[in-house]
Coordinates of C-alpha atoms in Angstrom, one line a residue:
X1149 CA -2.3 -3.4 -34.6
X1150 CA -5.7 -1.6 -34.3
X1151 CA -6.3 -0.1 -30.8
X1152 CA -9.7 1.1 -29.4
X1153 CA -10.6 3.5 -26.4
X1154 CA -13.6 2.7 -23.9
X1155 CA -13.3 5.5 -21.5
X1156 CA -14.2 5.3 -17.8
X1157 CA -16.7 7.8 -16.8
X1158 CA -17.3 7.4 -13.4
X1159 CA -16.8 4.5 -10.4
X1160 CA -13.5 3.4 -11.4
X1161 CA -13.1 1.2 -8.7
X1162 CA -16.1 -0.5 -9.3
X1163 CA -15.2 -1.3 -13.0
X1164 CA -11.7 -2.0 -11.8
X1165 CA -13.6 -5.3 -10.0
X1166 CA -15.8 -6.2 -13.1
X1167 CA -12.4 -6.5 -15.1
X1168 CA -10.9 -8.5 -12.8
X1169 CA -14.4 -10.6 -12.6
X1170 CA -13.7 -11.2 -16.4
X1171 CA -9.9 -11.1 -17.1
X1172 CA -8.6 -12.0 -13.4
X1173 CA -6.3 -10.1 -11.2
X1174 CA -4.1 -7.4 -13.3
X1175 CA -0.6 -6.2 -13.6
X1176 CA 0.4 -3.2 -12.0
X1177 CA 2.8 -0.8 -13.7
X1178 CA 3.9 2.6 -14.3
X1179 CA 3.5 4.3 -17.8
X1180 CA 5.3 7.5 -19.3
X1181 CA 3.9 8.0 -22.7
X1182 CA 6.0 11.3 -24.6
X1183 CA 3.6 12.1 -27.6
X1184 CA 6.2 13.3 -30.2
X1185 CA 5.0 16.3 -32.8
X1186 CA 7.0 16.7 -36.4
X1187 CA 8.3 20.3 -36.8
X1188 CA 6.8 20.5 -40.4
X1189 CA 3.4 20.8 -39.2
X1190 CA 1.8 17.3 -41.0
X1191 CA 0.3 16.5 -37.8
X1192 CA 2.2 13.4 -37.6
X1193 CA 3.3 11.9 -34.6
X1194 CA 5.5 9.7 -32.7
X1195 CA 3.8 8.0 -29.5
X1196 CA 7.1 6.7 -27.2
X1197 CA 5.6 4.5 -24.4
X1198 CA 7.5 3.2 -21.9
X1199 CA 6.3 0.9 -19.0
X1200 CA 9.2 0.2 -16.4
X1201 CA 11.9 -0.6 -18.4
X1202 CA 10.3 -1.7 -21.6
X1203 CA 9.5 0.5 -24.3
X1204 CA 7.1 0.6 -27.2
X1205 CA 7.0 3.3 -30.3
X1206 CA 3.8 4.2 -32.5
X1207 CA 3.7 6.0 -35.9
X1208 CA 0.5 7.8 -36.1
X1209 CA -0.6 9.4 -39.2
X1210 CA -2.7 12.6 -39.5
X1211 CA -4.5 11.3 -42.5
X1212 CA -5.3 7.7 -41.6
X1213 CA -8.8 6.4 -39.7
X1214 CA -7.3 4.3 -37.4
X1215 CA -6.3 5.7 -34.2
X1216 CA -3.0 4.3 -33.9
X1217 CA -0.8 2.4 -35.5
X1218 CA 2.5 -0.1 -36.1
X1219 CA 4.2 -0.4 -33.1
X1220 CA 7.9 -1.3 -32.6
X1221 CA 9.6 -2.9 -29.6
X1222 CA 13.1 -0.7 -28.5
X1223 CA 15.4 -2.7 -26.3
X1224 CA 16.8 -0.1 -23.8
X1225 CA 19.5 -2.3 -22.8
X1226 CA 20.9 -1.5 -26.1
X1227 CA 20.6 2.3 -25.9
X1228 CA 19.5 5.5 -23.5
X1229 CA 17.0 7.5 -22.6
X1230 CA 18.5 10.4 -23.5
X1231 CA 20.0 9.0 -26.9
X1232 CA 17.0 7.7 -28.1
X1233 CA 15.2 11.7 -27.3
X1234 CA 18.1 13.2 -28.8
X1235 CA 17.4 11.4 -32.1
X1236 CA 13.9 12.3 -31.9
X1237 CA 14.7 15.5 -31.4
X1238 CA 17.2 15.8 -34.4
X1239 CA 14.8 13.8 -36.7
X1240 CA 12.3 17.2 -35.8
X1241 CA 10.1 15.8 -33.1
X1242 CA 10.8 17.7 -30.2
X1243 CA 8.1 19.0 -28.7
X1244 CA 5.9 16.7 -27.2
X1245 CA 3.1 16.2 -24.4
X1246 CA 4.5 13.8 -21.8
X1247 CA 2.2 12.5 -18.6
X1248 CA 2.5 9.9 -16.3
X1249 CA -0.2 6.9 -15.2
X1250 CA -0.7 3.7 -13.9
X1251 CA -1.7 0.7 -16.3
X1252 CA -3.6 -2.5 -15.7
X1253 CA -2.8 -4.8 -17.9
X1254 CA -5.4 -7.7 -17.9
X1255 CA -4.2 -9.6 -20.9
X1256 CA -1.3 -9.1 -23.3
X1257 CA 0.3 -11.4 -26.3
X1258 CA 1.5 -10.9 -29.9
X1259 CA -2.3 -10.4 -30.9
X1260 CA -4.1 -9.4 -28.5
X1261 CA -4.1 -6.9 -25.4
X1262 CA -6.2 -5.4 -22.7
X1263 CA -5.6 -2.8 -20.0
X1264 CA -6.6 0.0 -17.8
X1265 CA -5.0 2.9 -17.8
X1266 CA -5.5 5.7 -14.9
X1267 CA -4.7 9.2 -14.6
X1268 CA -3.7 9.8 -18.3
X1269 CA -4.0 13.1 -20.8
X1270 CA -7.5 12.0 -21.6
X1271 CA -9.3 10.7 -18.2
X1272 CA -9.1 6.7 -17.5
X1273 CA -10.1 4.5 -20.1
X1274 CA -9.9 0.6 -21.1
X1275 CA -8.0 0.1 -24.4
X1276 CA -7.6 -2.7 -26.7
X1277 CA -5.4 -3.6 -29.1
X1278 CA -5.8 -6.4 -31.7
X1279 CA -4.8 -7.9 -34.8
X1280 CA -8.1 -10.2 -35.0
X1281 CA -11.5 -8.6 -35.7
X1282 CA -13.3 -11.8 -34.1
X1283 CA -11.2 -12.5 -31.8
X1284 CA -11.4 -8.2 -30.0
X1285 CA -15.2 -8.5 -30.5
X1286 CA -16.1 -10.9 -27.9
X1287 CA -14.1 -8.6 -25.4
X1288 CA -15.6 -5.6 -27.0
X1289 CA -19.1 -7.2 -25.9
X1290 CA -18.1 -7.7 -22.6
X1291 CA -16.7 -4.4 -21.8
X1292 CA -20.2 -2.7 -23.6
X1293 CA -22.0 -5.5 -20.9
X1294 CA -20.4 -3.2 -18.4
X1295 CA -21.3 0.3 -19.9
X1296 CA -18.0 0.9 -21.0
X1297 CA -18.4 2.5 -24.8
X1298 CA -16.0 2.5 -27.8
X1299 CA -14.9 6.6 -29.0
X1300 CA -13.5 6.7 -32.3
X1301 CA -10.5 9.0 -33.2
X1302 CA -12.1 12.3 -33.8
X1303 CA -13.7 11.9 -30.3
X1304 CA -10.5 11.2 -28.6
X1305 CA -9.4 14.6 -30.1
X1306 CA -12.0 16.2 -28.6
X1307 CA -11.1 15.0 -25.1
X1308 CA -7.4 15.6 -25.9
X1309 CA -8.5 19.0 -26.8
X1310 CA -10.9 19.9 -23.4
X1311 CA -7.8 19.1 -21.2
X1312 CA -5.5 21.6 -22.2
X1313 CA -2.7 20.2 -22.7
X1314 CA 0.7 21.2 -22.4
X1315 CA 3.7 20.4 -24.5
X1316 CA 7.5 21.3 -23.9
X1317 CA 10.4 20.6 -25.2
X1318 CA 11.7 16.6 -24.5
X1319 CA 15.7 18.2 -24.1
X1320 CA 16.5 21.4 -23.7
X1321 CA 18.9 23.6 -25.3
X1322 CA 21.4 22.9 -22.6
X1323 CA 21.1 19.0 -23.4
X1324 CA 18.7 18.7 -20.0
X1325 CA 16.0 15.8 -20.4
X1326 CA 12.5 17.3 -19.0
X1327 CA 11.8 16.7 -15.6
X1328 CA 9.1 14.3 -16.1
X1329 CA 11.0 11.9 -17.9
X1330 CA 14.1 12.2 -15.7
X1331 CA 11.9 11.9 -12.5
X1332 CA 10.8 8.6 -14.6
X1333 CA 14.2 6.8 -14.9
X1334 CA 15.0 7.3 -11.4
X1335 CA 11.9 5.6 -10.5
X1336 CA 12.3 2.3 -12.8
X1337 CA 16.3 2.4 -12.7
X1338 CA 16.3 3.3 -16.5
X1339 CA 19.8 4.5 -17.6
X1340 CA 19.9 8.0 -18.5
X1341 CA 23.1 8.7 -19.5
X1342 CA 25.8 6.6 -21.8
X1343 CA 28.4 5.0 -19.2
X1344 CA 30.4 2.4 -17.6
X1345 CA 28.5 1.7 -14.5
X1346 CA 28.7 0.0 -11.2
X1347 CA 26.5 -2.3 -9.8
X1348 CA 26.6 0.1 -6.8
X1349 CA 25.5 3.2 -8.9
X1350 CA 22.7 1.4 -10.7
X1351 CA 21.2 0.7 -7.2
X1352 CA 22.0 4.4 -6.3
X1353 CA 19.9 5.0 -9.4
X1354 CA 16.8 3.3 -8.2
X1355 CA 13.5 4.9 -6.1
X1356 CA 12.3 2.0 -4.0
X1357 CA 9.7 4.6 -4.1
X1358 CA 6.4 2.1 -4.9
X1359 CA 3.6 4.8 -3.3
X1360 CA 2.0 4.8 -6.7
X1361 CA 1.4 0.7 -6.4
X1362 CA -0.3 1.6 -2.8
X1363 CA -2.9 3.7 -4.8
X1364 CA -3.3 1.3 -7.2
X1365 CA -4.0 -2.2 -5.2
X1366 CA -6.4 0.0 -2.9
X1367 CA -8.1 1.0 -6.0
X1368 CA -8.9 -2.8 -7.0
X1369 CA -9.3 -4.3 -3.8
X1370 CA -10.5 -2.1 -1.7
X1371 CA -7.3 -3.3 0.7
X1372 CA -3.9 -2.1 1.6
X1373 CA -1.0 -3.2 0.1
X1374 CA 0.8 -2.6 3.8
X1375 CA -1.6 -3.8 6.3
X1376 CA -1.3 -6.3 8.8
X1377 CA -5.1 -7.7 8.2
X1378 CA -4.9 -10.5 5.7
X1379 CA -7.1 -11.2 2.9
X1380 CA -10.3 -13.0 3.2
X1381 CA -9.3 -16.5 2.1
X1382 CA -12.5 -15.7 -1.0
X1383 CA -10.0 -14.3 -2.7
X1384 CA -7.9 -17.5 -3.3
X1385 CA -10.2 -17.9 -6.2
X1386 CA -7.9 -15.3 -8.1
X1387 CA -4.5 -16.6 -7.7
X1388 CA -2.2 -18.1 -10.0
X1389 CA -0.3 -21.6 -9.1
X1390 CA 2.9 -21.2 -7.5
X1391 CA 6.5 -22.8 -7.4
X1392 CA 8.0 -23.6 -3.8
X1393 CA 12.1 -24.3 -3.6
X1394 CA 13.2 -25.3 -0.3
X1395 CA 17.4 -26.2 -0.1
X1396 CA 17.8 -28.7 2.6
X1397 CA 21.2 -29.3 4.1
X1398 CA 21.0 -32.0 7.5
X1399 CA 17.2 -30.5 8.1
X1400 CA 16.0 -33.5 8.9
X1401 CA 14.5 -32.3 12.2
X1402 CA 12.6 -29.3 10.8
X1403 CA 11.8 -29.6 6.6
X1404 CA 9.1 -32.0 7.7
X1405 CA 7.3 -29.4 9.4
X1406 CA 8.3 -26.9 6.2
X1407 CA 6.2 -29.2 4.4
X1408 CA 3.2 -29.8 6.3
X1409 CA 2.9 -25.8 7.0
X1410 CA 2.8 -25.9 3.2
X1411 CA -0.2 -28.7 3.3
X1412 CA -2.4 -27.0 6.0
X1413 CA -2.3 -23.3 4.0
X1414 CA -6.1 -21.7 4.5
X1415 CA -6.5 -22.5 0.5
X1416 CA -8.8 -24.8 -1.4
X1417 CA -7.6 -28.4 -1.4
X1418 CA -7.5 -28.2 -5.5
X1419 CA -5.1 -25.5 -5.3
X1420 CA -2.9 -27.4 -2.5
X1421 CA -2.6 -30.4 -4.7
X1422 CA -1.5 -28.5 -7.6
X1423 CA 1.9 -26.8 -5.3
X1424 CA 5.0 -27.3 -7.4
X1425 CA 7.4 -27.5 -4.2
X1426 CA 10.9 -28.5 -5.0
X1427 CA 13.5 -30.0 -2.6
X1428 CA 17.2 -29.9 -3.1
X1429 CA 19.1 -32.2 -0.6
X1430 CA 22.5 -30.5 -1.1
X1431 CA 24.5 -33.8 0.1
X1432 CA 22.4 -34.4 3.9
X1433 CA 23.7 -37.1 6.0
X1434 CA 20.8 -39.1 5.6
X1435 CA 18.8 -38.2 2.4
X1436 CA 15.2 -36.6 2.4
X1437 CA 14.3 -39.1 0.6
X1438 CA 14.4 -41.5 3.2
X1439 CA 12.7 -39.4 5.4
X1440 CA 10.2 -38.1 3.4
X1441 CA 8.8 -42.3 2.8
X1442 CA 9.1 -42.7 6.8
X1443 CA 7.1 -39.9 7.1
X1444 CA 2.8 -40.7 8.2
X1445 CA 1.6 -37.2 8.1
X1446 CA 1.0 -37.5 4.3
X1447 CA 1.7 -34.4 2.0
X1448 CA -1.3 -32.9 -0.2
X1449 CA 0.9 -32.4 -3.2
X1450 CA 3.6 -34.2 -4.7
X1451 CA 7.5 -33.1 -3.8
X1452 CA 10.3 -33.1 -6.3
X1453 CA 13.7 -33.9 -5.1
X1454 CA 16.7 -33.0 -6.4
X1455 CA 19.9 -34.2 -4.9
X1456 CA 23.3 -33.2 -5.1
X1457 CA 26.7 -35.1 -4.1
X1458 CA 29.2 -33.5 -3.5
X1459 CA 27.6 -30.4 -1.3
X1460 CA 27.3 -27.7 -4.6
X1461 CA 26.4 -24.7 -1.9
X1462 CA 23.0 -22.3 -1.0
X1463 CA 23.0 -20.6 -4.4
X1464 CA 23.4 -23.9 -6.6
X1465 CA 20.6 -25.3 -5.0
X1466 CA 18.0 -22.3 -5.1
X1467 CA 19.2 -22.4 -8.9
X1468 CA 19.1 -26.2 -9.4
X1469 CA 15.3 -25.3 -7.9
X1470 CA 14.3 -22.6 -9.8
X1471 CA 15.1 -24.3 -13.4
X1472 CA 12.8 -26.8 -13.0
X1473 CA 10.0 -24.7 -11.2
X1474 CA 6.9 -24.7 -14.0
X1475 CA 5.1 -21.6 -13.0
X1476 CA 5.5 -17.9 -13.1
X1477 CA 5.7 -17.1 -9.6
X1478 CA 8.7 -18.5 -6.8
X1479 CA 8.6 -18.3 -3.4
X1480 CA 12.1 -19.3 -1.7
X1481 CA 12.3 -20.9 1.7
X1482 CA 14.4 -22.1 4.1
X1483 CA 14.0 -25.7 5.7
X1484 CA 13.8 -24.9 9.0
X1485 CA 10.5 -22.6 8.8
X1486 CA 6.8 -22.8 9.2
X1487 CA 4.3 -20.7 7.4
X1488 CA 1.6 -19.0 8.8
X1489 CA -1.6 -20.0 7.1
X1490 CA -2.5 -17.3 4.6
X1491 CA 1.1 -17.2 3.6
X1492 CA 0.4 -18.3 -0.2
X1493 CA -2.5 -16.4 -0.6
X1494 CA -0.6 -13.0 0.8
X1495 CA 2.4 -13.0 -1.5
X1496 CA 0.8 -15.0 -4.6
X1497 CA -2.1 -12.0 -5.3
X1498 CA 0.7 -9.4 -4.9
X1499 CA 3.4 -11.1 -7.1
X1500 CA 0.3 -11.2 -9.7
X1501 CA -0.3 -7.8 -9.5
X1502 CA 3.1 -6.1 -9.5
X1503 CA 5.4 -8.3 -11.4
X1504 CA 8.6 -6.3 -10.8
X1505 CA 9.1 -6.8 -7.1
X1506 CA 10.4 -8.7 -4.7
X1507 CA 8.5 -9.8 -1.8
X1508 CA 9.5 -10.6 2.1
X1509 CA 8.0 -11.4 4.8
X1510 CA 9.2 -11.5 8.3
X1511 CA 9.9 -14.0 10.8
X1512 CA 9.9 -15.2 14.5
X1513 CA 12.4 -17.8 16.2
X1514 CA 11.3 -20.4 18.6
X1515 CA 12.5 -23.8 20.2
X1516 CA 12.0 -26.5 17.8
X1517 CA 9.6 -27.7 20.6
X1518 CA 7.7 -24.6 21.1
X1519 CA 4.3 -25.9 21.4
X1520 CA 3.2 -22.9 18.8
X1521 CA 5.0 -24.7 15.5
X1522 CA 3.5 -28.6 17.1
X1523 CA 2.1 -30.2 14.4
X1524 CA -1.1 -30.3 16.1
X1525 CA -1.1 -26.1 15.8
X1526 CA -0.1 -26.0 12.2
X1527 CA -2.8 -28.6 11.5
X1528 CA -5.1 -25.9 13.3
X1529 CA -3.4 -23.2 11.1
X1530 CA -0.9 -20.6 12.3
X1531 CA -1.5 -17.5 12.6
X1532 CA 1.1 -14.7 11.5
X1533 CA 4.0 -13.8 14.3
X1534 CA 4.7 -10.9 15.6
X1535 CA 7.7 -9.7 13.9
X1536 CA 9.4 -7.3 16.4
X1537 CA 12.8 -9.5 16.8
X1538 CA 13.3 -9.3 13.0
X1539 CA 16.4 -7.4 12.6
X1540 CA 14.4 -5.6 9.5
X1541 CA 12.3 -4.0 11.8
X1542 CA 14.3 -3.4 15.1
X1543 CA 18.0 -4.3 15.9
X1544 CA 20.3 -3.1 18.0
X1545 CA 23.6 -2.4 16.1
X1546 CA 26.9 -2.6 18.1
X1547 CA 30.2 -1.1 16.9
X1548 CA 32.1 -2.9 14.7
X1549 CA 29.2 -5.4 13.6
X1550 CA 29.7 -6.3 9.8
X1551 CA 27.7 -4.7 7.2
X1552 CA 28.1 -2.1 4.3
X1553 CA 28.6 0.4 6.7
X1554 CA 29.5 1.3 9.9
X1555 CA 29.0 2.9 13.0
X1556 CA 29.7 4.7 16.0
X1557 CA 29.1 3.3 19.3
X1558 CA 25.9 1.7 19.5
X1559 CA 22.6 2.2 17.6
X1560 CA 19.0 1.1 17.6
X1561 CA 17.4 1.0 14.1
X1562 CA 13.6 0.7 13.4
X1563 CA 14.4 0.0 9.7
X1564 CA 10.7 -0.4 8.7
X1565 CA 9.7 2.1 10.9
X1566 CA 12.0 4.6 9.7
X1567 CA 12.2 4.2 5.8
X1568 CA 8.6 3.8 5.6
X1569 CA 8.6 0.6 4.8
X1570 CA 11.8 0.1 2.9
X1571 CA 10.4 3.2 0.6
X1572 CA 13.1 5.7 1.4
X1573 CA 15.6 3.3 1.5
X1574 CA 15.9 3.6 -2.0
X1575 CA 18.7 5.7 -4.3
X1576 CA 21.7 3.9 -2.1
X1577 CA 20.3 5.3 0.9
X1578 CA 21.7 3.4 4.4
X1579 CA 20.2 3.0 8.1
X1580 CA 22.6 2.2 10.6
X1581 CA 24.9 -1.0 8.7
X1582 CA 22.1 -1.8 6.4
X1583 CA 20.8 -1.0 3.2
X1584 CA 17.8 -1.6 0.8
X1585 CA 19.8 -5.1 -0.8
X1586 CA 19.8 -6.3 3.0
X1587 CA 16.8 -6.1 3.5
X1588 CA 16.2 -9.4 0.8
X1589 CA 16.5 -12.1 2.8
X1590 CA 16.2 -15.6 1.5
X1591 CA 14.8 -17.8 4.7
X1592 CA 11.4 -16.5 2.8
X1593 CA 10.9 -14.4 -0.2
X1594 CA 9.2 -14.3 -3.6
X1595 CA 9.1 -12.9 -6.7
X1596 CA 9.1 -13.7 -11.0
X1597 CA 10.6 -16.7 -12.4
X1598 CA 11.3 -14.4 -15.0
X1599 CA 13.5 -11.5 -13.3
X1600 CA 15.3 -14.5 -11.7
X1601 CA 16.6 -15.4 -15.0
X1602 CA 17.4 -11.8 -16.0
X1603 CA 20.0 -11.3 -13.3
X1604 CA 21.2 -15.3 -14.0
X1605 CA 20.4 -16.7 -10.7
X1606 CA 21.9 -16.9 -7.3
X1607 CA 25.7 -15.9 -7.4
X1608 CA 28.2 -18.1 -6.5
X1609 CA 30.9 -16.0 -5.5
X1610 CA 30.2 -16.5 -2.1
X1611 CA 32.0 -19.5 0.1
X1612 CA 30.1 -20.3 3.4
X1613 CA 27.4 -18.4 5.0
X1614 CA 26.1 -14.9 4.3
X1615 CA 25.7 -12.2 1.6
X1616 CA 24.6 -14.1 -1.3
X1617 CA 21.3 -13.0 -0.7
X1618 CA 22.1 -9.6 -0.3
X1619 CA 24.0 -9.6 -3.7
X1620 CA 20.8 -11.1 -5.1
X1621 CA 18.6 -8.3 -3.8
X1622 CA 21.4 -5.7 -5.3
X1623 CA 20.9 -7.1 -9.0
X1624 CA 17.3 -7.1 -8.3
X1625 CA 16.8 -3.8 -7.7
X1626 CA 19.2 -3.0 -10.4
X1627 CA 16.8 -4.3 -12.9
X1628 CA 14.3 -2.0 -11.7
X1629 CA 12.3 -4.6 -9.1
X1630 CA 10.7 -2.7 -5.7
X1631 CA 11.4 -4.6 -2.2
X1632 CA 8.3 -4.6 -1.1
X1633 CA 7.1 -6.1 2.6
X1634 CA 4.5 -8.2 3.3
X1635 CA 2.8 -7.2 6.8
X1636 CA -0.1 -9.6 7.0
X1637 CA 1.7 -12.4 7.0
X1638 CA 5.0 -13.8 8.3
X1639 CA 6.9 -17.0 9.6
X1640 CA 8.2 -19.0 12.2
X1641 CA 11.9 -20.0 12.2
X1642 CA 12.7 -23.0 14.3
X1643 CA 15.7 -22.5 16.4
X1644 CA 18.8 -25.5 16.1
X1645 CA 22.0 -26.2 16.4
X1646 CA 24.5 -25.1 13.4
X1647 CA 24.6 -27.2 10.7
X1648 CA 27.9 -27.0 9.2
X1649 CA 30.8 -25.1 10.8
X1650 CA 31.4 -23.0 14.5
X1651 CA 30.3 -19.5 15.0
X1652 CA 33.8 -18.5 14.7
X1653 CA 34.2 -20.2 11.2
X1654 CA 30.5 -18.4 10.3
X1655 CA 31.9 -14.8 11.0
X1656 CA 35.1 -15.3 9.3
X1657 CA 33.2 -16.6 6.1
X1658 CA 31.0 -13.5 6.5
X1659 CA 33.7 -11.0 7.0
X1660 CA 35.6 -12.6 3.6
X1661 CA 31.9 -13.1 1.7
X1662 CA 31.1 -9.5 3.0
X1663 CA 34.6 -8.2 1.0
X1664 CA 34.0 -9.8 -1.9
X1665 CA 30.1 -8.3 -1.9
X1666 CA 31.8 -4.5 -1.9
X1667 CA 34.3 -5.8 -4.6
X1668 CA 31.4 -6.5 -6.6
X1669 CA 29.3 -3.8 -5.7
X1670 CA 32.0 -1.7 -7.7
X1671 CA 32.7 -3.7 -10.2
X1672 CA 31.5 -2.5 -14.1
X1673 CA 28.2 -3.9 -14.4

């Protein structure tokens, strides 16, 4: 694959915009790229790239034109970090210059690729890589359309050799992987070390550390990643279609208004049309079916049902849902909430532009007849809640209330407050009974299709209510996804009866479910 460099001079941000003008909205991800040098003084190199988890090795020889190079794919499920340097090392590469930026990748598949990558060795710069001559020339054109010029391999030595580089040794003496790369696997939750681990040491593992994604978003749209101020509904023109699964269990009374929150989202109608939302009727009473036909309000997109009978349980259905969702991106909700109006818009441009994340949002109970969720006022559009009785973000803790850990007496928690927004609640850390898994909650949250799969799904080694969300956040984060919150925009969760069981029979299925969730917190993984 040929690769070639268009550095970035100056207004970064403003070229940041054109790019997404051409190649829509970006991914977001963090880059360590360890340039390898051979002891015997050819001048050949190895170029070890890693991005999150994955990782990507160039050959690059001293005597060719081309500035890089085959590349090879290395699963790091199958090896280490450390294992794979220590072979580097022993083969006679180990000295190297290693950095750290942030890529944009605008476009990527077998022949083709495009991205941005900021704060590197040499400056920022656009790069493509192709195996196609015609088919990298029209992008070449329209990155020269925005001033950006191509430097050819002798120039890129040049600005390797203005920045002074430094190079060190990949593992010491002592067997000690450089700081850099180690401070690198604790942010992605790459494995370092050879072992038998836990599911609980894997999360202990893990920075929920995602300042650097801050920078970035501000950098391309001039907006905060944490604020409470929404985007300006313009910027639906960038987002990507979306899957909606909703379970429904006896919600006759409230998935109606699910729905219609759905249908009056602050988004063009073609885009509204287009929803994939999926309801599983996990064995109701009296099938949505039925009620969806009885129903005069009239949907703007088409629902698909799935029913079970018997009842198959909360994780079956989310499952049952997610298998037939056709796009990228899932949002989860429950079937007794109501969306504020900008909810699509909020979490669909995130879950574009950081793929390994999962998103929440927070929520607000009222009487199912609160005049606030009437279908007049979500017709009119809702705007977001305040979120101040969400336990993520205040709660009161009493002794001896159920969670992974416990507590003396009793405690006020600002959880958002105090771990900066669920950013040092990473590396295992706890605040009062909860920790960074808790803080996944499934009445709304979204991520990638794709990192559902990876961890297979809801679990269903849960019986009754509670935790098998919590255990889904835990193999989440494993895989190296953030938990990110979503400030500017939130839900309404219509209060009701229970629907299956007595409180009584709730806390003793959460008291068994929450036993089985340590079991399996220590269990190899």
């Amino acid at each position: 694959m040929k690769i070639d460099i268009f550095p970035v001079k100056k207004n970064l941000s403003s070229v940041m915009r054109n790019l997404v003008s051409e190649f829509g909205v970006p991914q977001a991800q963090k880059d360590l790229a360890i340039y390898c040098f051979a002891k015997d003084q050819t001048g050949n190199e190895i170029h070890l790239r890693f991005r999150n988890k994955k990782c990507l090795l160039f050959y690059i020889a001293e005597k060719t034109d081309e500035l890089f190079r085959p590349r090879i794919n290395i699963d790091m499920n199958r090896t280490t970090m450390k294992s794979l340097l220590t072979l580097f090392k022993e083969i006679g590469y180990d000295k190297a210059s290693i950095g750290i930026a942030t890529c944009f990748e605008y476009y990527s598949s077998n022949q083709l690729f495009i991205e941005l990558l900021v704060d590197t060795f040499i400056g920022d710069f656009v790069q493509i890589g192709y195996e196609n001559d015609k088919i990298a020339d029209k992008f070449k054109a329209k990155l020269s359309n925005l001033g950006l010029n191509k430097i050819n391999k002798p120039q890129v030595k040049s600005l390797v050799g203005k920045r002074n580089i430094k190079y060190y040794e990949i593992i010491n003496q002592l067997g000690v992987v450089n700081d850099l790369i180690y401070k690198f696997t604790k942010d992605v939750g790459l494995s370092l070390e050879p072992s038998i681990t836990s599911l609980k040491s894997k999360i202990s593992n893990f920075s929920n550390d995602y300042s650097y994604l801050e920078s970035a978003f501000f950098k391309l749209f001039d907006h905060e990643l944490l604020t409470i101020q929404g985007f300006d509904p313009a910027y639906s023109k960038l987002i990507q279609p979306v899957s909606i699964v909703i379970p429904c269990f006896n919600s006759n009374e409230t998935f109606i208004k699910t729905l219609y929150s759905l249908s009056c989202q602050n988004l063009p109608l073609g885009y509204i049309n287009k929803l994939d939302v999926i309801l599983v009727d996990d064995s109701s009473g009296t099938p949505i079916r039925k009620i969806i036909k009885k129903n005069e309000l009239g949907f703007k997109f088409e629902c698909k049902t799935v029913c079970f009978n018997p009842n198959m349980g909360l994780s079956n259905a989310r499952n049952a849902g997610v298998s037939i969702a056709k796009n990228d991106i899932v949002i989860f909700l429950d079937s007794d909430i109501v969306l504020s109006e900008n909810y699509l818009l909020e979490h669909c441009l995130r879950n574009i532009f950081i793929p390994n994340a999962v998103f929440v949002s927070f929520k607000k109970n009222l009487d199912k007849n609160d005049e606030r969720i009437s279908f007049k006022s979500i017709e009119k559009g809702l705007n977001s809640p305040d979120i101040y009785s969400d336990l993520r973000v205040r709660k009161v803790v009493d002794e001896g209330s159920p969670g992974m850990y416990e507590v003396s007496g009793k405690v006020a928690v600002e959880i958002l407050n105090q771990s900066n927004y669920f950013k040092d609640l990473g590396n295992g850390r706890s605040l009062g009974i909860y920790d960074l898994p808790s803080m996944v909650i499934g009445h709304n949250m979204s991520c990638r299709k794709d990192n559902v799969y990876k961890i297979g799904g809801f679990s269903n080694e849960f019986r009754g209510w509670g935790l098998e969300d919590s255990y889904f956040g835990a193999r989440m984060i494993a895989e190296g996804n953030f938990v990110i919150p979503i400030l500017s925009t939130g839900v309404y969760h219509i209060d009701h009866p229970p629907r299956s069981g007595s409180f009584i029979q709730k806390k003793n299925e959460l008291q068994a479910n929450l036993k089985r969730y340590k079991e399996l917190l220590n269990q190899p993984y």
